[in-house]
Amino acid sequence: MTDDGVIISGIIDQGLLEAAEVHQAAGMVMAQLGMTAAGAIALLRVEALVTDQPLSHVADEVVARRLRLGPRSDPPPP
């Protein structure tokens, strides 16, 4: 295999690992909040956007139980 092939293989492997972790995190969110898979993935994406973090990082935090998603408590308007 050429160096390019090794690099591409590594990128694909990393992408598959990240995708698996996102789906695992979505499963945890589904169980915690009683929502659909699509809703759980959407919630993970919203969290990634709101916190300006990669989706894979948010998923890692959920899987490691350092982050639990749920309703946000926004302060009341003045």
GROMACS .gro file of N, CA and C in nm:
model
  234
    1MET      N    1   0.086  -0.118   0.000
    1MET     CA    2   0.000   0.000   0.000
    1MET      C    3   0.090   0.124   0.000
    2THR      N    4   0.053   0.223  -0.076
    2THR     CA    5   0.132   0.345  -0.083
    2THR      C    6   0.108   0.430   0.041
    3ASP      N    7   0.193   0.530   0.059
    3ASP     CA    8   0.174   0.622   0.172
    3ASP      C    9   0.038   0.688   0.165
    4ASP      N   10  -0.007   0.726   0.044
    4ASP     CA   11  -0.138   0.787   0.029
    4ASP      C   12  -0.247   0.690   0.073
    5GLY      N   13  -0.231   0.564   0.040
    5GLY     CA   14  -0.330   0.464   0.080
    5GLY      C   15  -0.339   0.448   0.230
    6VAL      N   16  -0.224   0.453   0.296
    6VAL     CA   17  -0.221   0.444   0.442
    6VAL      C   18  -0.290   0.565   0.505
    7ILE      N   19  -0.262   0.682   0.450
    7ILE     CA   20  -0.323   0.805   0.501
    7ILE      C   21  -0.474   0.799   0.483
    8ILE      N   22  -0.518   0.761   0.363
    8ILE     CA   23  -0.662   0.754   0.336
    8ILE      C   24  -0.728   0.650   0.425
    9SER      N   25  -0.664   0.537   0.443
    9SER     CA   26  -0.718   0.432   0.530
    9SER      C   27  -0.733   0.483   0.674
   10GLY      N   28  -0.632   0.556   0.720
   10GLY     CA   29  -0.637   0.613   0.855
   10GLY      C   30  -0.749   0.714   0.870
   11ILE      N   31  -0.770   0.795   0.768
   11ILE     CA   32  -0.878   0.894   0.772
   11ILE      C   33  -1.013   0.824   0.777
   12ILE      N   34  -1.029   0.720   0.694
   12ILE     CA   35  -1.155   0.646   0.693
   12ILE      C   36  -1.179   0.580   0.828
   13ASP      N   37  -1.074   0.515   0.883
   13ASP     CA   38  -1.088   0.450   1.014
   13ASP      C   39  -1.128   0.551   1.120
   14GLN      N   40  -1.066   0.669   1.120
   14GLN     CA   41  -1.098   0.772   1.219
   14GLN      C   42  -1.242   0.818   1.201
   15GLY      N   43  -1.284   0.836   1.077
   15GLY     CA   44  -1.422   0.878   1.050
   15GLY      C   45  -1.523   0.776   1.099
   16LEU      N   46  -1.492   0.647   1.079
   16LEU     CA   47  -1.583   0.542   1.125
   16LEU      C   48  -1.590   0.538   1.277
   17LEU      N   49  -1.476   0.557   1.343
   17LEU     CA   50  -1.476   0.561   1.489
   17LEU      C   51  -1.557   0.678   1.541
   18GLU      N   52  -1.541   0.794   1.478
   18GLU     CA   53  -1.617   0.911   1.521
   18GLU      C   54  -1.767   0.891   1.497
   19ALA      N   55  -1.802   0.832   1.383
   19ALA     CA   56  -1.943   0.807   1.353
   19ALA      C   57  -2.002   0.709   1.455
   20ALA      N   58  -1.927   0.607   1.490
   20ALA     CA   59  -1.975   0.509   1.588
   20ALA      C   60  -1.997   0.576   1.723
   21GLU      N   61  -1.906   0.666   1.761
   21GLU     CA   62  -1.921   0.733   1.890
   21GLU      C   63  -2.041   0.828   1.889
   22VAL      N   64  -2.066   0.893   1.777
   22VAL     CA   65  -2.184   0.980   1.766
   22VAL      C   66  -2.311   0.896   1.782
   23HIS      N   67  -2.315   0.780   1.719
   23HIS     CA   68  -2.433   0.695   1.730
   23HIS      C   69  -2.448   0.638   1.871
   24GLN      N   70  -2.338   0.607   1.936
   24GLN     CA   71  -2.345   0.559   2.074
   24GLN      C   72  -2.398   0.671   2.164
   25ALA      N   73  -2.348   0.792   2.144
   25ALA     CA   74  -2.395   0.906   2.223
   25ALA      C   75  -2.544   0.930   2.196
   26ALA      N   76  -2.585   0.918   2.070
   26ALA     CA   77  -2.726   0.937   2.036
   26ALA      C   78  -2.811   0.833   2.109
   27GLY      N   79  -2.763   0.710   2.116
   27GLY     CA   80  -2.836   0.607   2.190
   27GLY      C   81  -2.851   0.640   2.336
   28MET      N   82  -2.747   0.696   2.395
   28MET     CA   83  -2.754   0.736   2.535
   28MET      C   84  -2.854   0.849   2.555
   29VAL      N   85  -2.851   0.946   2.464
   29VAL     CA   86  -2.945   1.059   2.472
   29VAL      C   87  -3.088   1.008   2.452
   30MET      N   88  -3.108   0.915   2.359
   30MET     CA   89  -3.240   0.857   2.337
   30MET      C   90  -3.293   0.794   2.466
   31ALA      N   91  -3.209   0.717   2.534
   31ALA     CA   92  -3.249   0.649   2.657
   31ALA      C   93  -3.277   0.749   2.769
   32GLN      N   94  -3.193   0.852   2.778
   32GLN     CA   95  -3.209   0.950   2.886
   32GLN      C   96  -3.333   1.037   2.868
   33LEU      N   97  -3.359   1.077   2.743
   33LEU     CA   98  -3.464   1.176   2.719
   33LEU      C   99  -3.587   1.118   2.649
   34GLY      N  100  -3.583   0.990   2.614
   34GLY     CA  101  -3.697   0.926   2.550
   34GLY      C  102  -3.731   0.987   2.415
   35MET      N  103  -3.631   1.008   2.334
   35MET     CA  104  -3.654   1.068   2.203
   35MET      C  105  -3.609   0.976   2.092
   36THR      N  106  -3.641   1.014   1.968
   36THR     CA  107  -3.602   0.935   1.852
   36THR      C  108  -3.453   0.951   1.824
   37ALA      N  109  -3.402   0.863   1.739
   37ALA     CA  110  -3.261   0.871   1.699
   37ALA      C  111  -3.234   1.003   1.627
   38ALA      N  112  -3.324   1.041   1.539
   38ALA     CA  113  -3.307   1.167   1.465
   38ALA      C  114  -3.306   1.286   1.561
   39GLY      N  115  -3.394   1.284   1.659
   39GLY     CA  116  -3.397   1.393   1.757
   39GLY      C  117  -3.272   1.397   1.842
   40ALA      N  118  -3.221   1.280   1.879
   40ALA     CA  119  -3.100   1.274   1.962
   40ALA      C  120  -2.979   1.327   1.885
   41ILE      N  121  -2.967   1.287   1.759
   41ILE     CA  122  -2.855   1.335   1.678
   41ILE      C  123  -2.868   1.486   1.656
   42ALA      N  124  -2.991   1.532   1.635
   42ALA     CA  125  -3.012   1.676   1.619
   42ALA      C  126  -2.971   1.750   1.745
   43LEU      N  127  -3.005   1.695   1.861
   43LEU     CA  128  -2.968   1.759   1.988
   43LEU      C  129  -2.816   1.762   2.005
   44LEU      N  130  -2.748   1.655   1.967
   44LEU     CA  131  -2.602   1.653   1.972
   44LEU      C  132  -2.544   1.761   1.880
   45ARG      N  133  -2.601   1.775   1.761
   45ARG     CA  134  -2.553   1.876   1.667
   45ARG      C  135  -2.577   2.017   1.719
   46VAL      N  136  -2.693   2.039   1.780
   46VAL     CA  137  -2.721   2.171   1.838
   46VAL      C  138  -2.620   2.203   1.948
   47GLU      N  139  -2.593   2.105   2.033
   47GLU     CA  140  -2.495   2.126   2.140
   47GLU      C  141  -2.358   2.160   2.081
   48ALA      N  142  -2.320   2.092   1.975
   48ALA     CA  143  -2.192   2.119   1.909
   48ALA      C  144  -2.190   2.262   1.855
   49LEU      N  145  -2.299   2.304   1.794
   49LEU     CA  146  -2.305   2.440   1.739
   49LEU      C  147  -2.304   2.546   1.849
   50VAL      N  148  -2.384   2.524   1.952
   50VAL     CA  149  -2.396   2.623   2.060
   50VAL      C  150  -2.264   2.639   2.135
   51THR      N  151  -2.193   2.529   2.152
   51THR     CA  152  -2.067   2.534   2.228
   51THR      C  153  -1.945   2.550   2.139
   52ASP      N  154  -1.967   2.559   2.008
   52ASP     CA  155  -1.859   2.574   1.910
   52ASP      C  156  -1.755   2.462   1.925
   53GLN      N  157  -1.806   2.339   1.936
   53GLN     CA  158  -1.721   2.221   1.949
   53GLN      C  159  -1.751   2.127   1.833
   54PRO      N  160  -1.656   2.045   1.793
   54PRO     CA  161  -1.686   1.943   1.693
   54PRO      C  162  -1.788   1.842   1.747
   55LEU      N  163  -1.871   1.790   1.659
   55LEU     CA  164  -1.971   1.691   1.698
   55LEU      C  165  -1.904   1.572   1.766
   56SER      N  166  -1.790   1.531   1.717
   56SER     CA  167  -1.720   1.416   1.776
   56SER      C  168  -1.680   1.444   1.921
   57HIS      N  169  -1.645   1.569   1.952
   57HIS     CA  170  -1.608   1.604   2.090
   57HIS      C  171  -1.731   1.597   2.182
   58VAL      N  172  -1.843   1.651   2.134
   58VAL     CA  173  -1.966   1.647   2.213
   58VAL      C  174  -2.006   1.501   2.238
   59ALA      N  175  -1.998   1.418   2.133
   59ALA     CA  176  -2.031   1.277   2.148
   59ALA      C  177  -1.939   1.210   2.250
   60ASP      N  178  -1.811   1.240   2.243
   60ASP     CA  179  -1.714   1.183   2.338
   60ASP      C  180  -1.750   1.223   2.481
   61GLU      N  181  -1.789   1.347   2.501
   61GLU     CA  182  -1.826   1.394   2.635
   61GLU      C  183  -1.950   1.322   2.687
   62VAL      N  184  -2.047   1.297   2.600
   62VAL     CA  185  -2.168   1.225   2.640
   62VAL      C  186  -2.134   1.081   2.674
   63VAL      N  187  -2.058   1.014   2.588
   63VAL     CA  188  -2.023   0.874   2.611
   63VAL      C  189  -1.942   0.859   2.739
   64ALA      N  190  -1.855   0.955   2.767
   64ALA     CA  191  -1.773   0.950   2.890
   64ALA      C  192  -1.852   0.996   3.013
   65ARG      N  193  -1.976   1.033   2.993
   65ARG     CA  194  -2.066   1.079   3.100
   65ARG      C  195  -2.017   1.208   3.168
   66ARG      N  196  -1.947   1.290   3.090
   66ARG     CA  197  -1.907   1.422   3.141
   66ARG      C  198  -2.008   1.528   3.099
   67LEU      N  199  -2.098   1.491   3.008
   67LEU     CA  200  -2.200   1.583   2.957
   67LEU      C  201  -2.331   1.509   2.949
   68ARG      N  202  -2.434   1.568   3.006
   68ARG     CA  203  -2.569   1.512   2.998
   68ARG      C  204  -2.656   1.618   2.934
   69LEU      N  205  -2.715   1.584   2.821
   69LEU     CA  206  -2.797   1.680   2.749
   69LEU      C  207  -2.940   1.677   2.803
   70GLY      N  208  -3.003   1.790   2.795
   70GLY     CA  209  -3.141   1.802   2.838
   70GLY      C  210  -3.186   1.944   2.815
   71PRO      N  211  -3.303   1.977   2.865
   71PRO     CA  212  -3.353   2.113   2.847
   71PRO      C  213  -3.256   2.215   2.908
   72ARG      N  214  -3.236   2.321   2.835
   72ARG     CA  215  -3.150   2.429   2.885
   72ARG      C  216  -3.233   2.523   2.973
   73SER      N  217  -3.170   2.571   3.076
   73SER     CA  218  -3.237   2.668   3.163
   73SER      C  219  -3.191   2.807   3.123
   74ASP      N  220  -3.263   2.869   3.033
   74ASP     CA  221  -3.230   3.005   2.994
   74ASP      C  222  -3.283   3.100   3.101
   75PRO      N  223  -3.207   3.205   3.131
   75PRO     CA  224  -3.256   3.300   3.230
   75PRO      C  225  -3.383   3.369   3.179
   76PRO      N  226  -3.472   3.403   3.271
   76PRO     CA  227  -3.594   3.471   3.228
   76PRO      C  228  -3.564   3.607   3.167
   77PRO      N  229  -3.645   3.649   3.071
   77PRO     CA  230  -3.622   3.781   3.012
   77PRO      C  231  -3.640   3.892   3.115
   78PRO      N  232  -3.569   4.006   3.097
   78PRO     CA  233  -3.581   4.115   3.196
   78PRO      C  234  -3.717   4.181   3.194
   0.00000   0.00000   0.00000
